[in-house]
Amino acid sequence: MGPVVVPVKERTREQLKDLKWRGFGVPSTHIGILPIIPNDSTSLLAFLVIGLNPRRPFDDDYRSFLVSLTQQVTNPQLSAVILREEVERRQFLARQEALDRDRLSRELSEAETKFAKFATRAPIGLAILTPDGFAQSANDLWKELTQLSVSSMRVAWDNILVEGKFELVNAVWDKMLMEKKPVDIQTRIKRPCKYTGSPDFPF
């Protein structure tokens, strides 16, 4: 879409009478209207309106000049518009990510609170471990069975499990992390179990 040239009507000339015309100081008799369209789009962004030189005929050279002028004038403007839109988009994404982190943090806090309440009353040892093997939280029974405290130290399963069990547990752990599926496994720890039930019940 190229520039469109229209004559200046009497009504328009009256509206523009207070303008200080550049060049020879003579009011334009024709106005060029040039569309501003981004290079990566077919949508019209705006119009550039220029008062033409009344002492020069509008020919192909003049048309080429206006097209070149439009590109020189509008490209910085388009860059500014695109940059502003990109900044706004990134700001929106940053706000959305912050909201998502806050929501996930609240959900994680609620889940940990529920787990802590459940683990306190559970008759079994329970713990939450990170994929790297760090114990984040655990109930008292788990600590008693494993003789491990909840800290920044990795769980030393090779010191807890009986001989020959560490490799099996480690392999199952790696498989669980890779497949991201729950697993069930039975193993044995070095600490002897204290049975406090009925003496008539074989252990």
CSV table of N, CA and C in Angstrom, one decimal, residues 26-94:
chain,number,residue,atom,x,y,z
A,26,VAL,N,4.7,28.7,2.1
A,26,VAL,CA,3.5,28.7,1.3
A,26,VAL,C,2.7,27.5,1.7
A,27,PRO,N,1.4,27.6,2.1
A,27,PRO,CA,0.6,26.5,2.4
A,27,PRO,C,0.6,25.4,1.4
A,28,SER,N,0.5,24.2,1.8
A,28,SER,CA,0.5,23.0,0.9
A,28,SER,C,-0.9,23.0,0.2
A,29,THR,N,-0.9,22.6,-1.0
A,29,THR,CA,-2.1,22.4,-1.8
A,29,THR,C,-2.6,21.0,-1.8
A,30,HIS,N,-1.6,20.1,-1.5
A,30,HIS,CA,-1.9,18.6,-1.5
A,30,HIS,C,-1.3,18.0,-0.2
A,31,ILE,N,-1.9,17.0,0.3
A,31,ILE,CA,-1.4,16.3,1.5
A,31,ILE,C,-1.2,14.8,1.1
A,32,GLY,N,0.0,14.3,1.5
A,32,GLY,CA,0.3,12.9,1.3
A,32,GLY,C,-0.1,12.1,2.6
A,33,ILE,N,-0.8,11.0,2.4
A,33,ILE,CA,-1.2,10.1,3.5
A,33,ILE,C,-0.5,8.8,3.3
A,34,LEU,N,0.4,8.4,4.2
A,34,LEU,CA,1.2,7.2,4.1
A,34,LEU,C,0.8,6.2,5.2
A,35,PRO,N,0.5,5.0,4.9
A,35,PRO,CA,0.2,4.0,5.9
A,35,PRO,C,1.5,3.5,6.6
A,36,ILE,N,1.4,3.2,7.9
A,36,ILE,CA,2.5,2.6,8.6
A,36,ILE,C,2.1,1.2,9.0
A,37,ILE,N,2.8,0.3,8.3
A,37,ILE,CA,2.5,-1.2,8.5
A,37,ILE,C,3.8,-1.8,9.0
A,38,PRO,N,3.9,-2.5,10.1
A,38,PRO,CA,5.1,-3.2,10.5
A,38,PRO,C,5.5,-4.3,9.5
A,39,ASN,N,6.8,-4.5,9.4
A,39,ASN,CA,7.3,-5.4,8.4
A,39,ASN,C,6.9,-6.9,8.6
A,40,ASP,N,6.6,-7.2,9.9
A,40,ASP,CA,6.2,-8.6,10.2
A,40,ASP,C,4.7,-8.7,10.4
A,41,SER,N,4.0,-7.8,9.8
A,41,SER,CA,2.5,-7.8,10.0
A,41,SER,C,1.8,-7.2,8.8
A,42,THR,N,0.5,-7.6,8.6
A,42,THR,CA,-0.3,-7.0,7.6
A,42,THR,C,-1.3,-6.0,8.2
A,43,SER,N,-1.2,-5.8,9.4
A,43,SER,CA,-2.2,-4.9,10.1
A,43,SER,C,-1.7,-3.4,10.1
A,44,LEU,N,-2.6,-2.5,9.8
A,44,LEU,CA,-2.3,-1.1,9.8
A,44,LEU,C,-2.1,-0.6,11.2
A,45,LEU,N,-0.9,0.1,11.4
A,45,LEU,CA,-0.6,0.6,12.8
A,45,LEU,C,-1.0,2.0,12.9
A,46,ALA,N,-0.8,2.9,11.9
A,46,ALA,CA,-1.1,4.3,12.0
A,46,ALA,C,-0.9,4.9,10.6
A,47,PHE,N,-1.1,6.2,10.5
A,47,PHE,CA,-0.9,7.0,9.3
A,47,PHE,C,0.1,8.1,9.5
A,48,LEU,N,0.9,8.4,8.5
A,48,LEU,CA,1.8,9.5,8.5
A,48,LEU,C,1.2,10.5,7.5
A,49,VAL,N,0.9,11.7,8.0
A,49,VAL,CA,0.3,12.7,7.1
A,49,VAL,C,1.4,13.8,6.9
A,50,ILE,N,1.6,14.1,5.6
A,50,ILE,CA,2.7,15.1,5.2
A,50,ILE,C,2.1,16.1,4.3
A,51,GLY,N,2.4,17.4,4.5
A,51,GLY,CA,2.0,18.5,3.6
A,51,GLY,C,3.1,18.5,2.5
A,52,LEU,N,2.6,18.4,1.2
A,52,LEU,CA,3.6,18.3,0.1
A,52,LEU,C,4.0,19.7,-0.3
A,53,ASN,N,5.2,19.7,-1.0
A,53,ASN,CA,5.7,21.0,-1.5
A,53,ASN,C,4.8,21.5,-2.6
A,54,PRO,N,4.2,22.7,-2.5
A,54,PRO,CA,3.3,23.2,-3.5
A,54,PRO,C,4.1,23.6,-4.8
A,55,ARG,N,5.4,23.7,-4.8
A,55,ARG,CA,6.1,24.1,-5.9
A,55,ARG,C,6.8,23.0,-6.6
A,56,ARG,N,6.4,21.8,-6.2
A,56,ARG,CA,7.1,20.6,-6.9
A,56,ARG,C,6.0,19.6,-7.3
A,57,PRO,N,6.0,19.2,-8.5
A,57,PRO,CA,4.9,18.2,-8.9
A,57,PRO,C,5.1,16.9,-8.3
A,58,PHE,N,4.0,16.2,-8.0
A,58,PHE,CA,4.1,14.9,-7.4
A,58,PHE,C,4.3,13.8,-8.5
A,59,ASP,N,5.5,13.4,-8.6
A,59,ASP,CA,5.9,12.4,-9.7
A,59,ASP,C,6.4,11.1,-9.0
A,60,ASP,N,7.0,10.2,-9.8
A,60,ASP,CA,7.5,9.0,-9.2
A,60,ASP,C,8.7,9.2,-8.3
A,61,ASP,N,9.5,10.2,-8.6
A,61,ASP,CA,10.6,10.5,-7.6
A,61,ASP,C,10.1,11.0,-6.3
A,62,TYR,N,9.1,11.8,-6.4
A,62,TYR,CA,8.5,12.3,-5.1
A,62,TYR,C,7.9,11.2,-4.3
A,63,ARG,N,7.2,10.3,-5.1
A,63,ARG,CA,6.6,9.1,-4.4
A,63,ARG,C,7.7,8.3,-3.7
A,64,SER,N,8.8,8.0,-4.4
A,64,SER,CA,9.8,7.2,-3.8
A,64,SER,C,10.4,7.9,-2.6
A,65,PHE,N,10.5,9.3,-2.7
A,65,PHE,CA,11.0,10.0,-1.5
A,65,PHE,C,10.1,9.8,-0.3
A,66,LEU,N,8.8,9.9,-0.5
A,66,LEU,CA,7.9,9.8,0.6
A,66,LEU,C,7.9,8.4,1.2
A,67,VAL,N,8.1,7.3,0.3
A,67,VAL,CA,8.2,6.0,0.8
A,67,VAL,C,9.4,5.8,1.7
A,68,SER,N,10.6,6.3,1.2
A,68,SER,CA,11.8,6.3,1.9
A,68,SER,C,11.7,7.1,3.2
A,69,LEU,N,11.1,8.2,3.2
A,69,LEU,CA,10.9,9.0,4.4
A,69,LEU,C,10.0,8.3,5.4
A,70,THR,N,9.0,7.6,4.9
A,70,THR,CA,8.1,6.9,5.8
A,70,THR,C,8.9,5.8,6.6
A,71,GLN,N,9.8,5.1,5.8
A,71,GLN,CA,10.6,4.0,6.5
A,71,GLN,C,11.5,4.6,7.5
A,72,GLN,N,12.2,5.7,7.2
A,72,GLN,CA,13.1,6.3,8.1
A,72,GLN,C,12.4,6.9,9.3
A,73,VAL,N,11.2,7.4,9.1
A,73,VAL,CA,10.5,8.0,10.3
A,73,VAL,C,9.8,7.0,11.1
A,74,THR,N,9.2,6.0,10.5
A,74,THR,CA,8.4,5.0,11.2
A,74,THR,C,9.2,3.9,11.8
A,75,ASN,N,10.3,3.5,11.3
A,75,ASN,CA,11.0,2.4,11.8
A,75,ASN,C,11.4,2.6,13.3
A,76,PRO,N,12.0,3.7,13.7
A,76,PRO,CA,12.2,4.0,15.1
A,76,PRO,C,11.0,3.9,15.9
A,77,GLN,N,9.9,4.5,15.4
A,77,GLN,CA,8.6,4.4,16.1
A,77,GLN,C,8.1,3.0,16.3
A,78,LEU,N,8.2,2.2,15.2
A,78,LEU,CA,7.8,0.8,15.3
A,78,LEU,C,8.6,0.1,16.3
A,79,SER,N,9.9,0.4,16.3
A,79,SER,CA,10.8,-0.3,17.2
A,79,SER,C,10.4,0.0,18.7
A,80,ALA,N,10.1,1.3,18.9
A,80,ALA,CA,9.6,1.7,20.2
A,80,ALA,C,8.3,1.0,20.6
A,81,VAL,N,7.4,0.9,19.7
A,81,VAL,CA,6.1,0.2,19.9
A,81,VAL,C,6.4,-1.2,20.3
A,82,ILE,N,7.2,-1.9,19.4
A,82,ILE,CA,7.5,-3.3,19.6
A,82,ILE,C,8.2,-3.5,20.9
A,83,LEU,N,9.2,-2.6,21.2
A,83,LEU,CA,9.9,-2.7,22.5
A,83,LEU,C,9.0,-2.6,23.7
A,84,ARG,N,8.1,-1.6,23.6
A,84,ARG,CA,7.1,-1.4,24.7
A,84,ARG,C,6.2,-2.6,24.9
A,85,GLU,N,5.7,-3.1,23.8
A,85,GLU,CA,4.9,-4.3,23.9
A,85,GLU,C,5.7,-5.5,24.5
A,86,GLU,N,6.9,-5.6,24.1
A,86,GLU,CA,7.8,-6.7,24.6
A,86,GLU,C,8.0,-6.5,26.1
A,87,VAL,N,8.3,-5.3,26.5
A,87,VAL,CA,8.5,-5.0,27.9
A,87,VAL,C,7.2,-5.3,28.7
A,88,GLU,N,6.1,-4.9,28.2
A,88,GLU,CA,4.8,-5.2,28.9
A,88,GLU,C,4.6,-6.6,29.0
A,89,ARG,N,4.9,-7.4,27.9
A,89,ARG,CA,4.7,-8.8,27.9
A,89,ARG,C,5.5,-9.5,28.9
A,90,ARG,N,6.8,-9.1,29.0
A,90,ARG,CA,7.7,-9.7,30.0
A,90,ARG,C,7.3,-9.3,31.4
A,91,GLN,N,6.8,-8.1,31.6
A,91,GLN,CA,6.4,-7.7,32.9
A,91,GLN,C,5.2,-8.5,33.3
A,92,PHE,N,4.3,-8.8,32.4
A,92,PHE,CA,3.1,-9.6,32.7
A,92,PHE,C,3.5,-11.0,33.0
A,93,LEU,N,4.5,-11.6,32.3
A,93,LEU,CA,4.9,-12.9,32.5
A,93,LEU,C,5.6,-13.0,33.9
A,94,ALA,N,6.4,-11.9,34.2
A,94,ALA,CA,7.1,-11.9,35.5
A,94,ALA,C,6.1,-11.9,36.7
